[in-house]
Amino acid sequence: MQSAYFGEFGGRFIPETLVEAHRELEDAYAAAQADPEFQKELDWYRKEYIGGPTVLYHAKRLTEQVGGAQIWLKREELAHTGAHKINNAVGQALLAKRIGKKRIIAETGAGQHGVATATVCALMGMECIIYMGAVDVERQKLNVFRMNMLGAKVIPVTSGSKTLKDAINEAMRDWVTNVRTTHYLIGTATGPHPFPTMVRDFQSVIGREARAQMLEKTGRLPDYVVACVGGGSNAIGVFHPFLKDVEEGTVKLVGVEAGGEHEGALNSATLTQGTPGVLHGTRTYLLQDEHGQISDSLSISAGLDYPGVGPEHAWLKDTGRAEYVAVMDDQALEALQALAKAEGIIAALESSHATYHGMQLAKKLPKDKIVLINISGRGDKDMHTIAKYLGVKVD
Ligand SMILES: Cc1ncc(COP(=O)(O)O)c(C=O)c1O
C-alpha cells in the first residue's frame, strides 16, 4: 500500500462521512494499479483518444532569441481538450467505472479540468456536475460554454473569493451528501490520500514520455525541467519520472508559481510565500494568516489562482529536490507573446509562467545546456483575459 504521507505533508483530514469513500477509492486504485488490463486501457486512451505521446519540441527560434541554453518544450497543450488535465480525468473516470459510480462531480478554476471532466463523462456516459467560482465563470466564459456543450451542468459558486478554493469547498459538500453514487474527480495533485498520489500517477505519463523523447532526440537528459504550479498536477507529472536523476545530480526541477500583479500584492505563490497547514483534506503549504485562516489568492491565470498546493511539492521543496519560484502576471504575458511570435505557439497563461522562468534560466546558461519547459495547455481560453489586460476589445 502507498503511504498517505510525503514526509510530514499529505495525509487524510476528512469528515467521518467520507472515510469509507476514501478507503474504497484507495483499494480500487491499488487493485487497478496492479491490474495490467487497467494500465493497458490507460495507455490506449492516451494514444487513441488524447493523442499522445505529445510532441517534444526543440524551440530553436526562441533559443536563438534568448541566446543561451537550448529550450525544449513538452507540448502537452496538444493533448485533446488543450491541456494536461485530460490525463487525470480519463484515469479517474475509468476508476469510477470500476467502483460503479456513475455521477461525477468536479471543481475547476481555469475551466480546463471542467472541460476535461465533461469530456470524459460524455465519452463514458456519466452524469457530470462542475463547481466553478463565480469569478472564474466570468473570466473563463468560453470554457463554461464548452462544458455545457458537452452535457455538463456548471454550478457557479458565490461564496468566499468565488474562485477555485471555494469551488473545492462546494464540491466537497456535494460529495458528503451524495457519496454513495458519486465520485469526486479532483483535478489537481492535492486533497486527501489517495488523490495526490493517484493524480500524480495519471499525470506522470508526461514526464515518462518527455524523458524517453529527450534521450531519443538528444542522447541526454535535460539540465532543468520547468513547470508551472497551481495545485501542482502538471508539474508533479513531468517532475516525478526525473526524481532519480535529481538524486543522481543530473537534473534540476523548478516549479513556477503565480506571483500576482506586483511584489507585495495578492498572489498565489503558496510554496514561496506560504506556511504549512491543513486545507482540503491535506497538510501542505498554504497562504494563511497567523490564525490559520486561508488568505485570498490572486493571479491573472485562473488555473494558478489557489492558496494551497499538492503535498508532494511541499515535500520536494523542503527536501531540496525541487526549487520553487514566483513569476508576475506581466512577465507571464511577456513570455506568452515571445513564444507566440518566435514559434507560433500560443500557450496558456498558466504555462507562460513556466515559459518566462525557463527563458530566464536559459539566458544564463551556456549553449550546451538544455532547459525543458512543460507547456501544460494552450492559450485559446485566455484570449479574452489577455485582450482586456492589453486594452484591446475583442467582442
Ligand atoms: C493549462 C493549465 N496549466 C496548469 C494549470 C494548473 O494546474 P496544475 O498545477 O494542477 O497543473 C491549469 C489549471 O487549470 C491549466 O489549465
GROMACS .gro file of C-alpha atoms and ligand atoms in nm:
model
  411
    1MET     CA    1   0.000   0.000   0.000
    2GLN     CA    2   0.124   0.350  -0.080
    3SER     CA    3   0.187   0.586   0.209
    4ALA     CA    4  -0.060   0.863   0.275
    5TYR     CA    5   0.229   1.095   0.354
    6PHE     CA    6   0.513   1.273   0.177
    7GLY     CA    7   0.738   1.334   0.475
    8GLU     CA    8   0.527   1.548   0.709
    9PHE     CA    9   0.291   1.650   0.427
   10GLY     CA   10  -0.022   1.489   0.281
   11GLY     CA   11  -0.244   1.264   0.489
   12ARG     CA   12  -0.621   1.247   0.504
   13PHE     CA   13  -0.802   1.514   0.705
   14ILE     CA   14  -1.166   1.444   0.628
   15PRO     CA   15  -1.511   1.424   0.788
   16GLU     CA   16  -1.619   1.082   0.914
   17THR     CA   17  -1.883   1.060   0.638
   18LEU     CA   18  -1.613   1.049   0.371
   19VAL     CA   19  -1.383   0.793   0.532
   20GLU     CA   20  -1.548   0.493   0.366
   21ALA     CA   21  -1.540   0.655   0.019
   22HIS     CA   22  -1.168   0.725   0.053
   23ARG     CA   23  -1.097   0.369   0.169
   24GLU     CA   24  -1.298   0.231  -0.122
   25LEU     CA   25  -1.111   0.456  -0.364
   26GLU     CA   26  -0.773   0.366  -0.219
   27ASP     CA   27  -0.846  -0.006  -0.252
   28ALA     CA   28  -0.986   0.031  -0.602
   29TYR     CA   29  -0.682   0.231  -0.708
   30ALA     CA   30  -0.440  -0.022  -0.561
   31ALA     CA   31  -0.622  -0.302  -0.745
   32ALA     CA   32  -0.629  -0.104  -1.070
   33GLN     CA   33  -0.260  -0.025  -1.047
   34ALA     CA   34  -0.178  -0.391  -1.009
   35ASP     CA   35  -0.405  -0.485  -1.300
   36PRO     CA   36  -0.225  -0.491  -1.638
   37GLU     CA   37  -0.565  -0.455  -1.811
   38PHE     CA   38  -0.622  -0.119  -1.641
   39GLN     CA   39  -0.276   0.000  -1.742
   40LYS     CA   40  -0.343  -0.117  -2.098
   41GLU     CA   41  -0.671   0.074  -2.100
   42LEU     CA   42  -0.495   0.391  -1.978
   43ASP     CA   43  -0.228   0.357  -2.247
   44TRP     CA   44  -0.497   0.304  -2.507
   45TYR     CA   45  -0.679   0.627  -2.411
   46ARG     CA   46  -0.353   0.826  -2.405
   47LYS     CA   47  -0.274   0.715  -2.757
   48GLU     CA   48  -0.609   0.679  -2.929
   49TYR     CA   49  -0.818   0.947  -2.759
   50ILE     CA   50  -0.586   1.204  -2.603
   51GLY     CA   51  -0.337   1.190  -2.890
   52GLY     CA   52  -0.020   1.104  -2.700
   53PRO     CA   53   0.270   1.083  -2.691
   54THR     CA   54   0.257   1.460  -2.723
   55VAL     CA   55   0.549   1.614  -2.910
   56LEU     CA   56   0.882   1.706  -2.751
   57TYR     CA   57   0.980   2.014  -2.950
   58HIS     CA   58   1.311   2.197  -2.985
   59ALA     CA   59   1.218   2.568  -2.981
   60LYS     CA   60   1.511   2.677  -3.197
   61ARG     CA   61   1.399   3.032  -3.274
   62LEU     CA   62   1.314   3.106  -2.912
   63THR     CA   63   1.650   2.956  -2.810
   64GLU     CA   64   1.827   3.183  -3.058
   65GLN     CA   65   1.642   3.491  -2.937
   66VAL     CA   66   1.707   3.415  -2.571
   67GLY     CA   67   2.070   3.342  -2.653
   68GLY     CA   68   2.172   3.071  -2.408
   69ALA     CA   69   2.079   2.710  -2.333
   70GLN     CA   70   1.861   2.507  -2.570
   71ILE     CA   71   1.491   2.543  -2.494
   72TRP     CA   72   1.278   2.233  -2.545
   73LEU     CA   73   0.901   2.218  -2.495
   74LYS     CA   74   0.688   1.923  -2.389
   75ARG     CA   75   0.378   2.009  -2.590
   76GLU     CA   76   0.104   1.891  -2.358
   77GLU     CA   77  -0.115   2.168  -2.499
   78LEU     CA   78  -0.161   1.938  -2.798
   79ALA     CA   79  -0.348   1.686  -2.583
   80HIS     CA   80  -0.721   1.653  -2.658
   81THR     CA   81  -0.916   1.942  -2.498
   82GLY     CA   82  -0.599   2.154  -2.493
   83ALA     CA   83  -0.434   2.075  -2.162
   84HIS     CA   84  -0.284   1.802  -1.945
   85LYS     CA   85  -0.600   1.781  -1.731
   86ILE     CA   86  -0.749   1.513  -1.959
   87ASN     CA   87  -0.487   1.253  -1.850
   88ASN     CA   88  -0.615   1.260  -1.494
   89ALA     CA   89  -0.982   1.287  -1.595
   90VAL     CA   90  -0.960   0.971  -1.807
   91GLY     CA   91  -0.778   0.781  -1.530
   92GLN     CA   92  -1.024   0.875  -1.256
   93ALA     CA   93  -1.332   0.819  -1.474
   94LEU     CA   94  -1.209   0.468  -1.555
   95LEU     CA   95  -1.159   0.412  -1.184
   96ALA     CA   96  -1.509   0.546  -1.101
   97LYS     CA   97  -1.649   0.298  -1.352
   98ARG     CA   98  -1.466   0.016  -1.174
   99ILE     CA   99  -1.632   0.110  -0.844
  100GLY     CA  100  -1.972   0.153  -1.009
  101LYS     CA  101  -2.014   0.529  -0.961
  102LYS     CA  102  -2.191   0.698  -1.249
  103ARG     CA  103  -2.233   1.052  -1.115
  104ILE     CA  104  -1.919   1.263  -1.139
  105ILE     CA  105  -1.860   1.596  -0.966
  106ALA     CA  106  -1.556   1.816  -1.014
  107GLU     CA  107  -1.425   2.163  -0.939
  108THR     CA  108  -1.250   2.382  -1.189
  109GLY     CA  109  -1.051   2.706  -1.191
  110ALA     CA  110  -0.944   2.789  -1.544
  111GLY     CA  111  -1.217   2.560  -1.672
  112GLN     CA  112  -0.967   2.319  -1.829
  113HIS     CA  113  -1.029   2.049  -1.571
  114GLY     CA  114  -1.404   2.108  -1.601
  115VAL     CA  115  -1.382   2.067  -1.978
  116ALA     CA  116  -1.168   1.754  -1.940
  117THR     CA  117  -1.415   1.606  -1.690
  118ALA     CA  118  -1.718   1.696  -1.902
  119THR     CA  119  -1.540   1.537  -2.199
  120VAL     CA  120  -1.474   1.203  -2.030
  121CYS     CA  121  -1.826   1.198  -1.885
  122ALA     CA  122  -1.967   1.243  -2.236
  123LEU     CA  123  -1.732   0.972  -2.361
  124MET     CA  124  -1.824   0.726  -2.086
  125GLY     CA  125  -2.193   0.816  -2.049
  126MET     CA  126  -2.175   0.961  -1.697
  127GLU     CA  127  -2.366   1.246  -1.529
  128CYS     CA  128  -2.139   1.548  -1.479
  129ILE     CA  129  -2.168   1.840  -1.233
  130ILE     CA  130  -1.895   2.106  -1.232
  131TYR     CA  131  -1.847   2.356  -0.947
  132MET     CA  132  -1.676   2.677  -1.053
  133GLY     CA  133  -1.612   3.004  -0.868
  134ALA     CA  134  -1.831   3.287  -1.000
  135VAL     CA  135  -1.520   3.497  -1.075
  136ASP     CA  136  -1.379   3.212  -1.284
  137VAL     CA  137  -1.715   3.158  -1.459
  138GLU     CA  138  -1.683   3.518  -1.575
  139ARG     CA  139  -1.317   3.509  -1.682
  140GLN     CA  140  -1.345   3.167  -1.848
  141LYS     CA  141  -1.680   3.205  -2.027
  142LEU     CA  142  -1.571   3.009  -2.329
  143ASN     CA  143  -1.485   2.703  -2.121
  144VAL     CA  144  -1.821   2.725  -1.940
  145PHE     CA  145  -1.988   2.716  -2.280
  146ARG     CA  146  -1.773   2.418  -2.382
  147MET     CA  147  -1.874   2.229  -2.066
  148ASN     CA  148  -2.242   2.296  -2.141
  149MET     CA  149  -2.195   2.174  -2.499
  150LEU     CA  150  -2.053   1.850  -2.359
  151GLY     CA  151  -2.365   1.797  -2.149
  152ALA     CA  152  -2.229   1.904  -1.809
  153LYS     CA  153  -2.407   2.123  -1.558
  154VAL     CA  154  -2.190   2.413  -1.435
  155ILE     CA  155  -2.276   2.549  -1.090
  156PRO     CA  156  -2.129   2.896  -1.013
  157VAL     CA  157  -2.002   2.928  -0.654
  158THR     CA  158  -2.056   3.267  -0.495
  159SER     CA  159  -1.902   3.212  -0.151
  160GLY     CA  160  -1.559   3.337  -0.037
  161SER     CA  161  -1.330   3.472  -0.306
  162LYS     CA  162  -1.552   3.298  -0.567
  163THR     CA  163  -1.253   3.111  -0.714
  164LEU     CA  164  -1.106   2.761  -0.709
  165LYS     CA  165  -1.077   2.718  -0.330
  166ASP     CA  166  -1.449   2.794  -0.289
  167ALA     CA  167  -1.540   2.562  -0.578
  168ILE     CA  168  -1.350   2.280  -0.400
  169ASN     CA  169  -1.541   2.353  -0.075
  170GLU     CA  170  -1.872   2.325  -0.262
  171ALA     CA  171  -1.769   2.003  -0.439
  172MET     CA  172  -1.668   1.852  -0.101
  173ARG     CA  173  -2.010   1.948   0.038
  174ASP     CA  174  -2.184   1.775  -0.252
  175TRP     CA  175  -1.966   1.466  -0.205
  176VAL     CA  176  -2.053   1.436   0.165
  177THR     CA  177  -2.424   1.434   0.069
  178ASN     CA  178  -2.407   1.206  -0.237
  179VAL     CA  179  -2.110   0.985  -0.160
  180ARG     CA  180  -2.287   0.655  -0.239
  181THR     CA  181  -2.350   0.739  -0.604
  182THR     CA  182  -2.083   0.997  -0.672
  183HIS     CA  183  -1.712   1.013  -0.748
  184TYR     CA  184  -1.535   1.342  -0.683
  185LEU     CA  185  -1.291   1.377  -0.971
  186ILE     CA  186  -1.032   1.610  -0.817
  187GLY     CA  187  -0.843   1.798  -1.086
  188THR     CA  188  -0.504   1.850  -0.931
  189ALA     CA  189  -0.249   1.669  -0.717
  190THR     CA  190  -0.396   1.772  -0.385
  191GLY     CA  191  -0.676   1.665  -0.149
  192PRO     CA  192  -0.687   1.371   0.091
  193HIS     CA  193  -0.496   1.049   0.025
  194PRO     CA  194  -0.509   0.878  -0.227
  195PHE     CA  195  -0.580   1.177  -0.455
  196PRO     CA  196  -0.231   1.336  -0.462
  197THR     CA  197  -0.066   1.002  -0.542
  198MET     CA  198  -0.331   0.897  -0.790
  199VAL     CA  199  -0.335   1.226  -0.979
  200ARG     CA  200   0.046   1.225  -0.988
  201ASP     CA  201   0.049   0.875  -1.131
  202PHE     CA  202  -0.206   0.962  -1.401
  203GLN     CA  203  -0.006   1.273  -1.496
  204SER     CA  204   0.335   1.102  -1.482
  205VAL     CA  205   0.283   0.996  -1.841
  206ILE     CA  206   0.404   1.349  -1.927
  207GLY     CA  207   0.743   1.302  -1.760
  208ARG     CA  208   0.784   0.941  -1.876
  209GLU     CA  209   0.729   1.043  -2.236
  210ALA     CA  210   0.944   1.358  -2.207
  211ARG     CA  211   1.236   1.170  -2.052
  212ALA     CA  212   1.231   0.899  -2.320
  213GLN     CA  213   1.184   1.151  -2.602
  214MET     CA  214   1.472   1.365  -2.474
  215LEU     CA  215   1.706   1.068  -2.464
  216GLU     CA  216   1.594   0.963  -2.810
  217LYS     CA  217   1.630   1.310  -2.966
  218THR     CA  218   1.941   1.440  -2.792
  219GLY     CA  219   2.104   1.134  -2.634
  220ARG     CA  220   2.097   1.304  -2.294
  221LEU     CA  221   1.870   1.432  -2.018
  222PRO     CA  222   1.769   1.797  -1.970
  223ASP     CA  223   1.963   2.005  -1.716
  224TYR     CA  224   1.643   2.170  -1.596
  225VAL     CA  225   1.277   2.069  -1.603
  226VAL     CA  226   1.046   2.367  -1.553
  227ALA     CA  227   0.669   2.361  -1.498
  228CYS     CA  228   0.402   2.594  -1.361
  229VAL     CA  229   0.242   2.508  -1.027
  230GLY     CA  230  -0.122   2.573  -0.941
  231GLY     CA  231  -0.236   2.273  -0.740
  232GLY     CA  232   0.068   2.106  -0.889
  233SER     CA  233  -0.053   1.828  -1.121
  234ASN     CA  234   0.128   1.910  -1.446
  235ALA     CA  235   0.445   1.986  -1.252
  236ILE     CA  236   0.442   1.667  -1.046
  237GLY     CA  237   0.354   1.476  -1.364
  238VAL     CA  238   0.658   1.599  -1.550
  239PHE     CA  239   0.887   1.600  -1.241
  240HIS     CA  240   0.819   1.258  -1.097
  241PRO     CA  241   0.989   1.039  -1.360
  242PHE     CA  242   1.303   1.257  -1.322
  243LEU     CA  243   1.332   1.216  -0.943
  244LYS     CA  244   1.602   0.950  -0.965
  245ASP     CA  245   1.801   1.177  -1.198
  246VAL     CA  246   1.763   1.458  -0.944
  247GLU     CA  247   1.903   1.235  -0.673
  248GLU     CA  248   2.195   1.144  -0.901
  249GLY     CA  249   2.259   1.517  -0.959
  250THR     CA  250   2.196   1.520  -1.334
  251VAL     CA  251   1.861   1.706  -1.350
  252LYS     CA  252   1.718   2.003  -1.160
  253LEU     CA  253   1.345   2.067  -1.113
  254VAL     CA  254   1.191   2.413  -1.093
  255GLY     CA  255   0.824   2.481  -1.014
  256VAL     CA  256   0.688   2.823  -1.107
  257GLU     CA  257   0.406   2.979  -0.909
  258ALA     CA  258   0.196   3.286  -0.979
  259GLY     CA  259   0.347   3.595  -0.817
  260GLY     CA  260   0.042   3.812  -0.891
  261GLU     CA  261   0.033   4.168  -1.016
  262HIS     CA  262   0.339   4.304  -0.839
  263GLU     CA  263   0.573   4.243  -0.544
  264GLY     CA  264   0.373   4.259  -0.218
  265ALA     CA  265   0.029   4.228  -0.385
  266LEU     CA  266  -0.210   3.934  -0.350
  267ASN     CA  267  -0.064   3.629  -0.525
  268SER     CA  268  -0.085   3.251  -0.548
  269ALA     CA  269   0.277   3.177  -0.457
  270THR     CA  270   0.199   2.916  -0.194
  271LEU     CA  271   0.536   2.744  -0.173
  272THR     CA  272   0.748   3.056  -0.195
  273GLN     CA  273   0.538   3.266   0.045
  274GLY     CA  274   0.317   3.026   0.242
  275THR     CA  275   0.346   2.824   0.561
  276PRO     CA  276   0.240   2.465   0.644
  277GLY     CA  277  -0.119   2.394   0.746
  278VAL     CA  278  -0.423   2.186   0.650
  279LEU     CA  279  -0.662   2.265   0.363
  280HIS     CA  280  -0.894   2.046   0.158
  281GLY     CA  281  -0.801   1.732   0.346
  282THR     CA  282  -0.423   1.754   0.319
  283ARG     CA  283  -0.130   1.903   0.506
  284THR     CA  284   0.075   2.125   0.281
  285TYR     CA  285   0.198   2.480   0.228
  286LEU     CA  286  -0.081   2.738   0.235
  287LEU     CA  287  -0.137   3.109   0.208
  288GLN     CA  288  -0.286   3.179   0.551
  289ASP     CA  289  -0.283   3.433   0.829
  290GLU     CA  290  -0.134   3.380   1.177
  291HIS     CA  291  -0.464   3.222   1.293
  292GLY     CA  292  -0.466   2.966   1.011
  293GLN     CA  293  -0.740   3.147   0.817
  294ILE     CA  294  -0.689   3.095   0.443
  295SER     CA  295  -0.591   3.414   0.262
  296ASP     CA  296  -0.732   3.519  -0.073
  297SER     CA  297  -0.511   3.432  -0.366
  298LEU     CA  298  -0.484   3.616  -0.695
  299SER     CA  299  -0.332   3.561  -1.037
  300ILE     CA  300  -0.406   3.670  -1.391
  301SER     CA  301  -0.429   3.298  -1.464
  302ALA     CA  302  -0.733   3.127  -1.315
  303GLY     CA  303  -0.562   2.787  -1.314
  304LEU     CA  304  -0.288   2.903  -1.078
  305ASP     CA  305  -0.519   3.101  -0.852
  306TYR     CA  306  -0.523   2.868  -0.549
  307PRO     CA  307  -0.392   2.930  -0.192
  308GLY     CA  308  -0.281   2.566  -0.146
  309VAL     CA  309  -0.061   2.323  -0.336
  310GLY     CA  310  -0.020   1.947  -0.369
  311PRO     CA  311   0.159   1.796  -0.065
  312GLU     CA  312   0.428   1.621  -0.268
  313HIS     CA  313   0.552   1.961  -0.384
  314ALA     CA  314   0.576   2.072  -0.020
  315TRP     CA  315   0.797   1.770   0.041
  316LEU     CA  316   1.005   1.826  -0.273
  317LYS     CA  317   1.063   2.184  -0.159
  318ASP     CA  318   1.155   2.101   0.200
  319THR     CA  319   1.390   1.821   0.097
  320GLY     CA  320   1.558   2.039  -0.165
  321ARG     CA  321   1.466   1.805  -0.451
  322ALA     CA  322   1.289   2.087  -0.634
  323GLU     CA  323   1.311   2.463  -0.626
  324TYR     CA  324   1.010   2.694  -0.646
  325VAL     CA  325   1.000   3.049  -0.775
  326ALA     CA  326   0.729   3.308  -0.846
  327VAL     CA  327   0.666   3.487  -1.175
  328MET     CA  328   0.450   3.800  -1.207
  329ASP     CA  329   0.142   3.848  -1.429
  330ASP     CA  330   0.319   4.082  -1.673
  331GLN     CA  331   0.622   3.854  -1.701
  332ALA     CA  332   0.396   3.559  -1.792
  333LEU     CA  333   0.227   3.776  -2.055
  334GLU     CA  334   0.564   3.879  -2.193
  335ALA     CA  335   0.667   3.514  -2.224
  336LEU     CA  336   0.335   3.420  -2.382
  337GLN     CA  337   0.391   3.679  -2.653
  338ALA     CA  338   0.757   3.588  -2.701
  339LEU     CA  339   0.675   3.220  -2.753
  340ALA     CA  340   0.382   3.301  -2.983
  341LYS     CA  341   0.595   3.526  -3.203
  342ALA     CA  342   0.907   3.308  -3.207
  343GLU     CA  343   0.747   2.968  -3.251
  344GLY     CA  344   0.381   3.014  -3.345
  345ILE     CA  345   0.267   2.852  -3.022
  346ILE     CA  346   0.011   3.034  -2.805
  347ALA     CA  347   0.048   2.875  -2.462
  348ALA     CA  348  -0.193   2.908  -2.169
  349LEU     CA  349  -0.131   3.187  -1.920
  350GLU     CA  350  -0.055   2.919  -1.660
  351SER     CA  351   0.214   2.757  -1.874
  352SER     CA  352   0.353   3.101  -1.966
  353HIS     CA  353   0.469   3.143  -1.607
  354ALA     CA  354   0.694   2.843  -1.668
  355THR     CA  355   0.799   2.974  -2.009
  356TYR     CA  356   0.915   3.301  -1.852
  357HIS     CA  357   1.129   3.134  -1.591
  358GLY     CA  358   1.261   2.881  -1.841
  359MET     CA  359   1.373   3.168  -2.066
  360GLN     CA  360   1.545   3.343  -1.773
  361LEU     CA  361   1.729   3.022  -1.685
  362ALA     CA  362   1.830   2.957  -2.046
  363LYS     CA  363   1.966   3.310  -2.080
  364LYS     CA  364   2.218   3.249  -1.800
  365LEU     CA  365   2.331   2.905  -1.917
  366PRO     CA  366   2.580   2.805  -2.188
  367LYS     CA  367   2.455   2.678  -2.524
  368ASP     CA  368   2.526   2.312  -2.450
  369LYS     CA  369   2.274   2.302  -2.161
  370ILE     CA  370   1.907   2.206  -2.202
  371VAL     CA  371   1.602   2.360  -2.038
  372LEU     CA  372   1.282   2.159  -2.076
  373ILE     CA  373   0.957   2.350  -2.022
  374ASN     CA  374   0.623   2.178  -1.985
  375ILE     CA  375   0.362   2.364  -2.189
  376SER     CA  376   0.066   2.240  -1.988
  377GLY     CA  377  -0.206   2.396  -2.201
  378ARG     CA  378  -0.294   2.615  -2.495
  379GLY     CA  379  -0.390   2.978  -2.468
  380ASP     CA  380  -0.717   2.994  -2.661
  381LYS     CA  381  -0.917   3.007  -2.337
  382ASP     CA  382  -0.717   3.312  -2.222
  383MET     CA  383  -0.766   3.539  -2.523
  384HIS     CA  384  -1.036   3.748  -2.352
  385THR     CA  385  -0.828   3.795  -2.036
  386ILE     CA  386  -0.518   3.890  -2.233
  387ALA     CA  387  -0.706   4.128  -2.463
  388LYS     CA  388  -0.855   4.301  -2.160
  389TYR     CA  389  -0.512   4.327  -1.994
  390LEU     CA  390  -0.366   4.475  -2.311
  391GLY     CA  391  -0.662   4.713  -2.352
  392VAL     CA  392  -0.788   4.550  -2.672
  393LYS     CA  393  -1.164   4.499  -2.728
  394VAL     CA  394  -1.243   4.163  -2.889
  395ASP     CA  395  -1.622   4.144  -2.858
  396LIG     C1  396  -0.321   2.487  -1.879
  396LIG     C2  397  -0.310   2.472  -1.731
  396LIG     N1  398  -0.189   2.462  -1.676
  396LIG     C3  399  -0.173   2.450  -1.543
  396LIG     C4  400  -0.282   2.452  -1.457
  396LIG     C5  401  -0.257   2.443  -1.310
  396LIG     O1  402  -0.295   2.321  -1.257
  396LIG     P1  403  -0.188   2.215  -1.206
  396LIG     O2  404  -0.092   2.290  -1.117
  396LIG     O3  405  -0.268   2.115  -1.136
  396LIG     O4  406  -0.119   2.162  -1.327
  396LIG     C6  407  -0.412   2.463  -1.510
  396LIG     C7  408  -0.529   2.463  -1.423
  396LIG     O5  409  -0.640   2.477  -1.461
  396LIG     C8  410  -0.425   2.474  -1.652
  396LIG     O6  411  -0.545   2.486  -1.708
   0.00000   0.00000   0.00000
